[in-house]
Amino acid sequence: MNLQAVLEGGSPQLESKDDLRKYFRRAEKQWREDLGRDALLEAEKILSQNLIEFLKNKQGLWCAYQALGDEAPINSVFSSHLKLTWAFPKVSGQELSFWIPTNLDDFAIGSFGIAEPDAKAQQMRCEQIQGFLIPGQAFDKKGGRLGRGKSYYDRALQHFNGLKVGVCFSPRMSEKTLPREAWDIGMDYVVTEKEVIDCRAGN
């Protein structure tokens, strides 16, 4: 596959998206290795600070995520003094549902090894949520997102009218426009350890 051609546009097939996922996973893995542990912890801290600054004037119910090993961890955001209630997704078959845990320690390992709210959590409807923090394999500055290929967020948020905020480390940002299908949701913002990107003009 010509990776440069895919990033510049065109109509990539599924294998092209898979190659892009591998490309950005390798890019972040190398970035983490080059940084070293102390600098990586500092990058995590700065990303969380950027998120907290972005969210400081927001209110209501927001949905976040529990990071997998190749995603940007954001747990310190939940223990900050934001005026927000947090929900988290669960995978049920081919769909996502959204739940408020009794407390932020009440999680159990669910589908795909993801920490999900346990059985005591309260389910919420998507339309009750004001905004989502969403991980991804890659993002671009127009709000394009490359997920893991299962389209869970794309299905769940097709008709969602609140804010969609991508979260990643800077190696996951594509300088070129990522391939986007008709059903792929776009981000309103992307937050990294380097910047907060307003993508709304590109959606």
PDB file of N, CA and C in Angstrom, residues 47-117:
ATOM      1  N   LEU A  47      -1.089  16.425  28.924  1.00  0.00           N
ATOM      2  CA  LEU A  47      -2.331  16.121  28.211  1.00  0.00           C
ATOM      3  C   LEU A  47      -3.528  16.245  29.161  1.00  0.00           C
ATOM      4  N   SER A  48      -3.403  15.696  30.350  1.00  0.00           N
ATOM      5  CA  SER A  48      -4.494  15.800  31.327  1.00  0.00           C
ATOM      6  C   SER A  48      -4.774  17.252  31.693  1.00  0.00           C
ATOM      7  N   GLN A  49      -3.722  18.053  31.845  1.00  0.00           N
ATOM      8  CA  GLN A  49      -3.916  19.477  32.143  1.00  0.00           C
ATOM      9  C   GLN A  49      -4.646  20.179  31.004  1.00  0.00           C
ATOM     10  N   ASN A  50      -4.290  19.841  29.775  1.00  0.00           N
ATOM     11  CA  ASN A  50      -4.979  20.428  28.621  1.00  0.00           C
ATOM     12  C   ASN A  50      -6.454  20.050  28.612  1.00  0.00           C
ATOM     13  N   LEU A  51      -6.736  18.793  28.942  1.00  0.00           N
ATOM     14  CA  LEU A  51      -8.136  18.352  29.005  1.00  0.00           C
ATOM     15  C   LEU A  51      -8.897  19.075  30.114  1.00  0.00           C
ATOM     16  N   ILE A  52      -8.274  19.189  31.276  1.00  0.00           N
ATOM     17  CA  ILE A  52      -8.936  19.856  32.398  1.00  0.00           C
ATOM     18  C   ILE A  52      -9.210  21.318  32.063  1.00  0.00           C
ATOM     19  N   GLU A  53      -8.266  21.971  31.436  1.00  0.00           N
ATOM     20  CA  GLU A  53      -8.468  23.367  31.026  1.00  0.00           C
ATOM     21  C   GLU A  53      -9.611  23.471  30.020  1.00  0.00           C
ATOM     22  N   PHE A  54      -9.662  22.541  29.078  1.00  0.00           N
ATOM     23  CA  PHE A  54     -10.732  22.539  28.081  1.00  0.00           C
ATOM     24  C   PHE A  54     -12.097  22.324  28.735  1.00  0.00           C
ATOM     25  N   LEU A  55     -12.144  21.474  29.762  1.00  0.00           N
ATOM     26  CA  LEU A  55     -13.413  21.077  30.368  1.00  0.00           C
ATOM     27  C   LEU A  55     -13.846  21.956  31.534  1.00  0.00           C
ATOM     28  N   LYS A  56     -13.027  22.922  31.942  1.00  0.00           N
ATOM     29  CA  LYS A  56     -13.276  23.611  33.211  1.00  0.00           C
ATOM     30  C   LYS A  56     -14.585  24.388  33.229  1.00  0.00           C
ATOM     31  N   ASN A  57     -15.079  24.827  32.092  1.00  0.00           N
ATOM     32  CA  ASN A  57     -16.341  25.572  32.053  1.00  0.00           C
ATOM     33  C   ASN A  57     -17.515  24.712  31.584  1.00  0.00           C
ATOM     34  N   LYS A  58     -17.272  23.406  31.438  1.00  0.00           N
ATOM     35  CA  LYS A  58     -18.334  22.492  31.018  1.00  0.00           C
ATOM     36  C   LYS A  58     -19.078  21.988  32.244  1.00  0.00           C
ATOM     37  N   GLN A  59     -20.318  21.572  32.050  1.00  0.00           N
ATOM     38  CA  GLN A  59     -21.135  21.049  33.143  1.00  0.00           C
ATOM     39  C   GLN A  59     -21.903  19.829  32.670  1.00  0.00           C
ATOM     40  N   GLY A  60     -22.489  19.124  33.642  1.00  0.00           N
ATOM     41  CA  GLY A  60     -23.386  18.030  33.306  1.00  0.00           C
ATOM     42  C   GLY A  60     -22.690  16.693  33.197  1.00  0.00           C
ATOM     43  N   LEU A  61     -23.266  15.821  32.395  1.00  0.00           N
ATOM     44  CA  LEU A  61     -22.808  14.444  32.240  1.00  0.00           C
ATOM     45  C   LEU A  61     -21.940  14.300  30.997  1.00  0.00           C
ATOM     46  N   TRP A  62     -20.736  13.788  31.193  1.00  0.00           N
ATOM     47  CA  TRP A  62     -19.825  13.512  30.085  1.00  0.00           C
ATOM     48  C   TRP A  62     -19.434  12.045  30.124  1.00  0.00           C
ATOM     49  N   CYS A  63     -19.164  11.500  28.955  1.00  0.00           N
ATOM     50  CA  CYS A  63     -18.712  10.117  28.857  1.00  0.00           C
ATOM     51  C   CYS A  63     -17.231  10.097  28.501  1.00  0.00           C
ATOM     52  N   ALA A  64     -16.464   9.294  29.220  1.00  0.00           N
ATOM     53  CA  ALA A  64     -15.026   9.181  28.985  1.00  0.00           C
ATOM     54  C   ALA A  64     -14.683   7.720  28.702  1.00  0.00           C
ATOM     55  N   TYR A  65     -13.435   7.350  28.910  1.00  0.00           N
ATOM     56  CA  TYR A  65     -12.999   5.982  28.635  1.00  0.00           C
ATOM     57  C   TYR A  65     -11.907   5.575  29.618  1.00  0.00           C
ATOM     58  N   GLN A  66     -11.777   4.290  29.808  1.00  0.00           N
ATOM     59  CA  GLN A  66     -10.661   3.730  30.561  1.00  0.00           C
ATOM     60  C   GLN A  66      -9.632   3.255  29.532  1.00  0.00           C
ATOM     61  N   ALA A  67      -8.452   3.827  29.555  1.00  0.00           N
ATOM     62  CA  ALA A  67      -7.492   3.643  28.470  1.00  0.00           C
ATOM     63  C   ALA A  67      -6.928   2.230  28.412  1.00  0.00           C
ATOM     64  N   LEU A  68      -6.844   1.714  27.184  1.00  0.00           N
ATOM     65  CA  LEU A  68      -6.044   0.534  26.919  1.00  0.00           C
ATOM     66  C   LEU A  68      -4.575   0.938  26.862  1.00  0.00           C
ATOM     67  N   GLY A  69      -3.683  -0.041  26.733  1.00  0.00           N
ATOM     68  CA  GLY A  69      -2.256   0.223  26.821  1.00  0.00           C
ATOM     69  C   GLY A  69      -1.712   1.140  25.754  1.00  0.00           C
ATOM     70  N   ASP A  70      -2.381   1.197  24.592  1.00  0.00           N
ATOM     71  CA  ASP A  70      -1.890   2.061  23.517  1.00  0.00           C
ATOM     72  C   ASP A  70      -2.719   3.336  23.379  1.00  0.00           C
ATOM     73  N   GLU A  71      -3.500   3.671  24.401  1.00  0.00           N
ATOM     74  CA  GLU A  71      -4.305   4.892  24.401  1.00  0.00           C
ATOM     75  C   GLU A  71      -3.807   5.854  25.478  1.00  0.00           C
ATOM     76  N   ALA A  72      -4.111   7.122  25.290  1.00  0.00           N
ATOM     77  CA  ALA A  72      -3.675   8.138  26.249  1.00  0.00           C
ATOM     78  C   ALA A  72      -4.471   7.999  27.550  1.00  0.00           C
ATOM     79  N   PRO A  73      -3.795   7.771  28.681  1.00  0.00           N
ATOM     80  CA  PRO A  73      -4.507   7.646  29.958  1.00  0.00           C
ATOM     81  C   PRO A  73      -4.987   9.009  30.450  1.00  0.00           C
ATOM     82  N   ILE A  74      -6.201   9.033  30.974  1.00  0.00           N
ATOM     83  CA  ILE A  74      -6.789  10.308  31.403  1.00  0.00           C
ATOM     84  C   ILE A  74      -7.400  10.213  32.802  1.00  0.00           C
ATOM     85  N   ASN A  75      -7.003   9.216  33.591  1.00  0.00           N
ATOM     86  CA  ASN A  75      -7.635   8.999  34.886  1.00  0.00           C
ATOM     87  C   ASN A  75      -7.528  10.187  35.822  1.00  0.00           C
ATOM     88  N   SER A  76      -6.446  10.972  35.719  1.00  0.00           N
ATOM     89  CA  SER A  76      -6.302  12.113  36.624  1.00  0.00           C
ATOM     90  C   SER A  76      -7.360  13.179  36.360  1.00  0.00           C
ATOM     91  N   VAL A  77      -7.935  13.189  35.165  1.00  0.00           N
ATOM     92  CA  VAL A  77      -9.011  14.139  34.850  1.00  0.00           C
ATOM     93  C   VAL A  77     -10.230  13.857  35.721  1.00  0.00           C
ATOM     94  N   PHE A  78     -10.498  12.581  36.000  1.00  0.00           N
ATOM     95  CA  PHE A  78     -11.699  12.218  36.757  1.00  0.00           C
ATOM     96  C   PHE A  78     -11.614  12.635  38.214  1.00  0.00           C
ATOM     97  N   SER A  79     -10.400  12.735  38.740  1.00  0.00           N
ATOM     98  CA  SER A  79     -10.224  13.119  40.140  1.00  0.00           C
ATOM     99  C   SER A  79      -9.965  14.613  40.310  1.00  0.00           C
ATOM    100  N   SER A  80     -10.062  15.367  39.216  1.00  0.00           N
ATOM    101  CA  SER A  80      -9.897  16.823  39.303  1.00  0.00           C
ATOM    102  C   SER A  80     -11.177  17.449  39.832  1.00  0.00           C
ATOM    103  N   HIS A  81     -11.187  18.771  39.955  1.00  0.00           N
ATOM    104  CA  HIS A  81     -12.325  19.460  40.562  1.00  0.00           C
ATOM    105  C   HIS A  81     -13.306  19.979  39.500  1.00  0.00           C
ATOM    106  N   LEU A  82     -13.420  19.262  38.410  1.00  0.00           N
ATOM    107  CA  LEU A  82     -14.380  19.639  37.378  1.00  0.00           C
ATOM    108  C   LEU A  82     -15.811  19.407  37.871  1.00  0.00           C
ATOM    109  N   LYS A  83     -16.731  20.234  37.381  1.00  0.00           N
ATOM    110  CA  LYS A  83     -18.140  20.106  37.783  1.00  0.00           C
ATOM    111  C   LYS A  83     -18.861  19.171  36.810  1.00  0.00           C
ATOM    112  N   LEU A  84     -18.346  17.959  36.701  1.00  0.00           N
ATOM    113  CA  LEU A  84     -18.875  17.004  35.738  1.00  0.00           C
ATOM    114  C   LEU A  84     -19.183  15.679  36.414  1.00  0.00           C
ATOM    115  N   THR A  85     -20.192  15.001  35.899  1.00  0.00           N
ATOM    116  CA  THR A  85     -20.460  13.608  36.249  1.00  0.00           C
ATOM    117  C   THR A  85     -19.949  12.755  35.094  1.00  0.00           C
ATOM    118  N   TRP A  86     -19.317  11.625  35.423  1.00  0.00           N
ATOM    119  CA  TRP A  86     -18.681  10.814  34.389  1.00  0.00           C
ATOM    120  C   TRP A  86     -19.422   9.509  34.165  1.00  0.00           C
ATOM    121  N   ALA A  87     -19.670   9.220  32.913  1.00  0.00           N
ATOM    122  CA  ALA A  87     -20.157   7.912  32.487  1.00  0.00           C
ATOM    123  C   ALA A  87     -19.071   7.250  31.648  1.00  0.00           C
ATOM    124  N   PHE A  88     -19.203   5.929  31.466  1.00  0.00           N
ATOM    125  CA  PHE A  88     -18.224   5.164  30.700  1.00  0.00           C
ATOM    126  C   PHE A  88     -18.961   4.126  29.849  1.00  0.00           C
ATOM    127  N   PRO A  89     -18.376   3.755  28.719  1.00  0.00           N
ATOM    128  CA  PRO A  89     -19.070   2.817  27.832  1.00  0.00           C
ATOM    129  C   PRO A  89     -18.910   1.361  28.254  1.00  0.00           C
ATOM    130  N   LYS A  90     -19.922   0.580  27.895  1.00  0.00           N
ATOM    131  CA  LYS A  90     -19.849  -0.872  27.934  1.00  0.00           C
ATOM    132  C   LYS A  90     -20.141  -1.392  26.523  1.00  0.00           C
ATOM    133  N   VAL A  91     -19.477  -2.475  26.153  1.00  0.00           N
ATOM    134  CA  VAL A  91     -19.747  -3.130  24.884  1.00  0.00           C
ATOM    135  C   VAL A  91     -20.771  -4.232  25.116  1.00  0.00           C
ATOM    136  N   SER A  92     -21.878  -4.162  24.370  1.00  0.00           N
ATOM    137  CA  SER A  92     -22.929  -5.187  24.452  1.00  0.00           C
ATOM    138  C   SER A  92     -23.202  -5.673  23.031  1.00  0.00           C
ATOM    139  N   GLY A  93     -22.632  -6.808  22.666  1.00  0.00           N
ATOM    140  CA  GLY A  93     -22.769  -7.285  21.301  1.00  0.00           C
ATOM    141  C   GLY A  93     -22.055  -6.354  20.340  1.00  0.00           C
ATOM    142  N   GLN A  94     -22.821  -5.732  19.446  1.00  0.00           N
ATOM    143  CA  GLN A  94     -22.260  -4.788  18.483  1.00  0.00           C
ATOM    144  C   GLN A  94     -22.501  -3.333  18.883  1.00  0.00           C
ATOM    145  N   GLU A  95     -22.989  -3.100  20.088  1.00  0.00           N
ATOM    146  CA  GLU A  95     -23.402  -1.758  20.484  1.00  0.00           C
ATOM    147  C   GLU A  95     -22.670  -1.300  21.739  1.00  0.00           C
ATOM    148  N   LEU A  96     -22.610   0.028  21.894  1.00  0.00           N
ATOM    149  CA  LEU A  96     -22.142   0.645  23.127  1.00  0.00           C
ATOM    150  C   LEU A  96     -23.331   1.105  23.957  1.00  0.00           C
ATOM    151  N   SER A  97     -23.247   0.917  25.257  1.00  0.00           N
ATOM    152  CA  SER A  97     -24.178   1.542  26.192  1.00  0.00           C
ATOM    153  C   SER A  97     -23.336   2.327  27.191  1.00  0.00           C
ATOM    154  N   PHE A  98     -23.985   3.227  27.940  1.00  0.00           N
ATOM    155  CA  PHE A  98     -23.239   4.203  28.747  1.00  0.00           C
ATOM    156  C   PHE A  98     -23.746   4.181  30.184  1.00  0.00           C
ATOM    157  N   TRP A  99     -22.795   4.126  31.129  1.00  0.00           N
ATOM    158  CA  TRP A  99     -23.125   3.853  32.519  1.00  0.00           C
ATOM    159  C   TRP A  99     -22.332   4.760  33.462  1.00  0.00           C
ATOM    160  N   ILE A 100     -22.999   5.212  34.532  1.00  0.00           N
ATOM    161  CA  ILE A 100     -22.328   5.962  35.596  1.00  0.00           C
ATOM    162  C   ILE A 100     -21.971   4.986  36.702  1.00  0.00           C
ATOM    163  N   PRO A 101     -20.678   4.806  36.988  1.00  0.00           N
ATOM    164  CA  PRO A 101     -20.303   3.893  38.083  1.00  0.00           C
ATOM    165  C   PRO A 101     -20.681   4.476  39.438  1.00  0.00           C
ATOM    166  N   THR A 102     -20.888   3.593  40.389  1.00  0.00           N
ATOM    167  CA  THR A 102     -21.192   4.041  41.750  1.00  0.00           C
ATOM    168  C   THR A 102     -20.068   4.908  42.288  1.00  0.00           C
ATOM    169  N   ASN A 103     -18.845   4.508  42.039  1.00  0.00           N
ATOM    170  CA  ASN A 103     -17.682   5.355  42.263  1.00  0.00           C
ATOM    171  C   ASN A 103     -16.634   4.976  41.230  1.00  0.00           C
ATOM    172  N   LEU A 104     -15.580   5.738  41.157  1.00  0.00           N
ATOM    173  CA  LEU A 104     -14.615   5.575  40.073  1.00  0.00           C
ATOM    174  C   LEU A 104     -13.646   4.420  40.298  1.00  0.00           C
ATOM    175  N   ASP A 105     -13.939   3.596  41.321  1.00  0.00           N
ATOM    176  CA  ASP A 105     -13.174   2.361  41.511  1.00  0.00           C
ATOM    177  C   ASP A 105     -13.987   1.126  41.110  1.00  0.00           C
ATOM    178  N   ASP A 106     -15.255   1.342  40.785  1.00  0.00           N
ATOM    179  CA  ASP A 106     -16.143   0.204  40.507  1.00  0.00           C
ATOM    180  C   ASP A 106     -16.139  -0.153  39.028  1.00  0.00           C
ATOM    181  N   PHE A 107     -15.084  -0.835  38.609  1.00  0.00           N
ATOM    182  CA  PHE A 107     -14.955  -1.281  37.224  1.00  0.00           C
ATOM    183  C   PHE A 107     -14.595  -2.760  37.202  1.00  0.00           C
ATOM    184  N   ALA A 108     -14.982  -3.400  36.118  1.00  0.00           N
ATOM    185  CA  ALA A 108     -14.631  -4.808  35.903  1.00  0.00           C
ATOM    186  C   ALA A 108     -14.155  -4.952  34.463  1.00  0.00           C
ATOM    187  N   ILE A 109     -13.286  -5.902  34.214  1.00  0.00           N
ATOM    188  CA  ILE A 109     -12.778  -6.104  32.865  1.00  0.00           C
ATOM    189  C   ILE A 109     -13.876  -6.740  32.007  1.00  0.00           C
ATOM    190  N   GLY A 110     -14.200  -6.055  30.902  1.00  0.00           N
ATOM    191  CA  GLY A 110     -15.245  -6.526  30.011  1.00  0.00           C
ATOM    192  C   GLY A 110     -14.691  -6.921  28.662  1.00  0.00           C
ATOM    193  N   SER A 111     -15.463  -6.657  27.624  1.00  0.00           N
ATOM    194  CA  SER A 111     -15.089  -7.039  26.268  1.00  0.00           C
ATOM    195  C   SER A 111     -13.774  -6.389  25.850  1.00  0.00           C
ATOM    196  N   PHE A 112     -12.956  -7.139  25.131  1.00  0.00           N
ATOM    197  CA  PHE A 112     -11.690  -6.656  24.572  1.00  0.00           C
ATOM    198  C   PHE A 112     -10.703  -6.198  25.649  1.00  0.00           C
ATOM    199  N   GLY A 113     -10.903  -6.668  26.895  1.00  0.00           N
ATOM    200  CA  GLY A 113      -9.984  -6.303  27.964  1.00  0.00           C
ATOM    201  C   GLY A 113     -10.160  -4.892  28.471  1.00  0.00           C
ATOM    202  N   ILE A 114     -11.295  -4.242  28.171  1.00  0.00           N
ATOM    203  CA  ILE A 114     -11.546  -2.865  28.576  1.00  0.00           C
ATOM    204  C   ILE A 114     -12.214  -2.839  29.945  1.00  0.00           C
ATOM    205  N   ALA A 115     -11.758  -1.955  30.823  1.00  0.00           N
ATOM    206  CA  ALA A 115     -12.400  -1.776  32.115  1.00  0.00           C
ATOM    207  C   ALA A 115     -13.741  -1.073  31.925  1.00  0.00           C
ATOM    208  N   GLU A 116     -14.815  -1.724  32.399  1.00  0.00           N
ATOM    209  CA  GLU A 116     -16.168  -1.203  32.231  1.00  0.00           C
ATOM    210  C   GLU A 116     -16.848  -1.075  33.588  1.00  0.00           C
ATOM    211  N   PRO A 117     -17.814  -0.135  33.719  1.00  0.00           N
ATOM    212  CA  PRO A 117     -18.566  -0.032  34.970  1.00  0.00           C
ATOM    213  C   PRO A 117     -19.198  -1.371  35.342  1.00  0.00           C
TER     214      PRO A 117
END
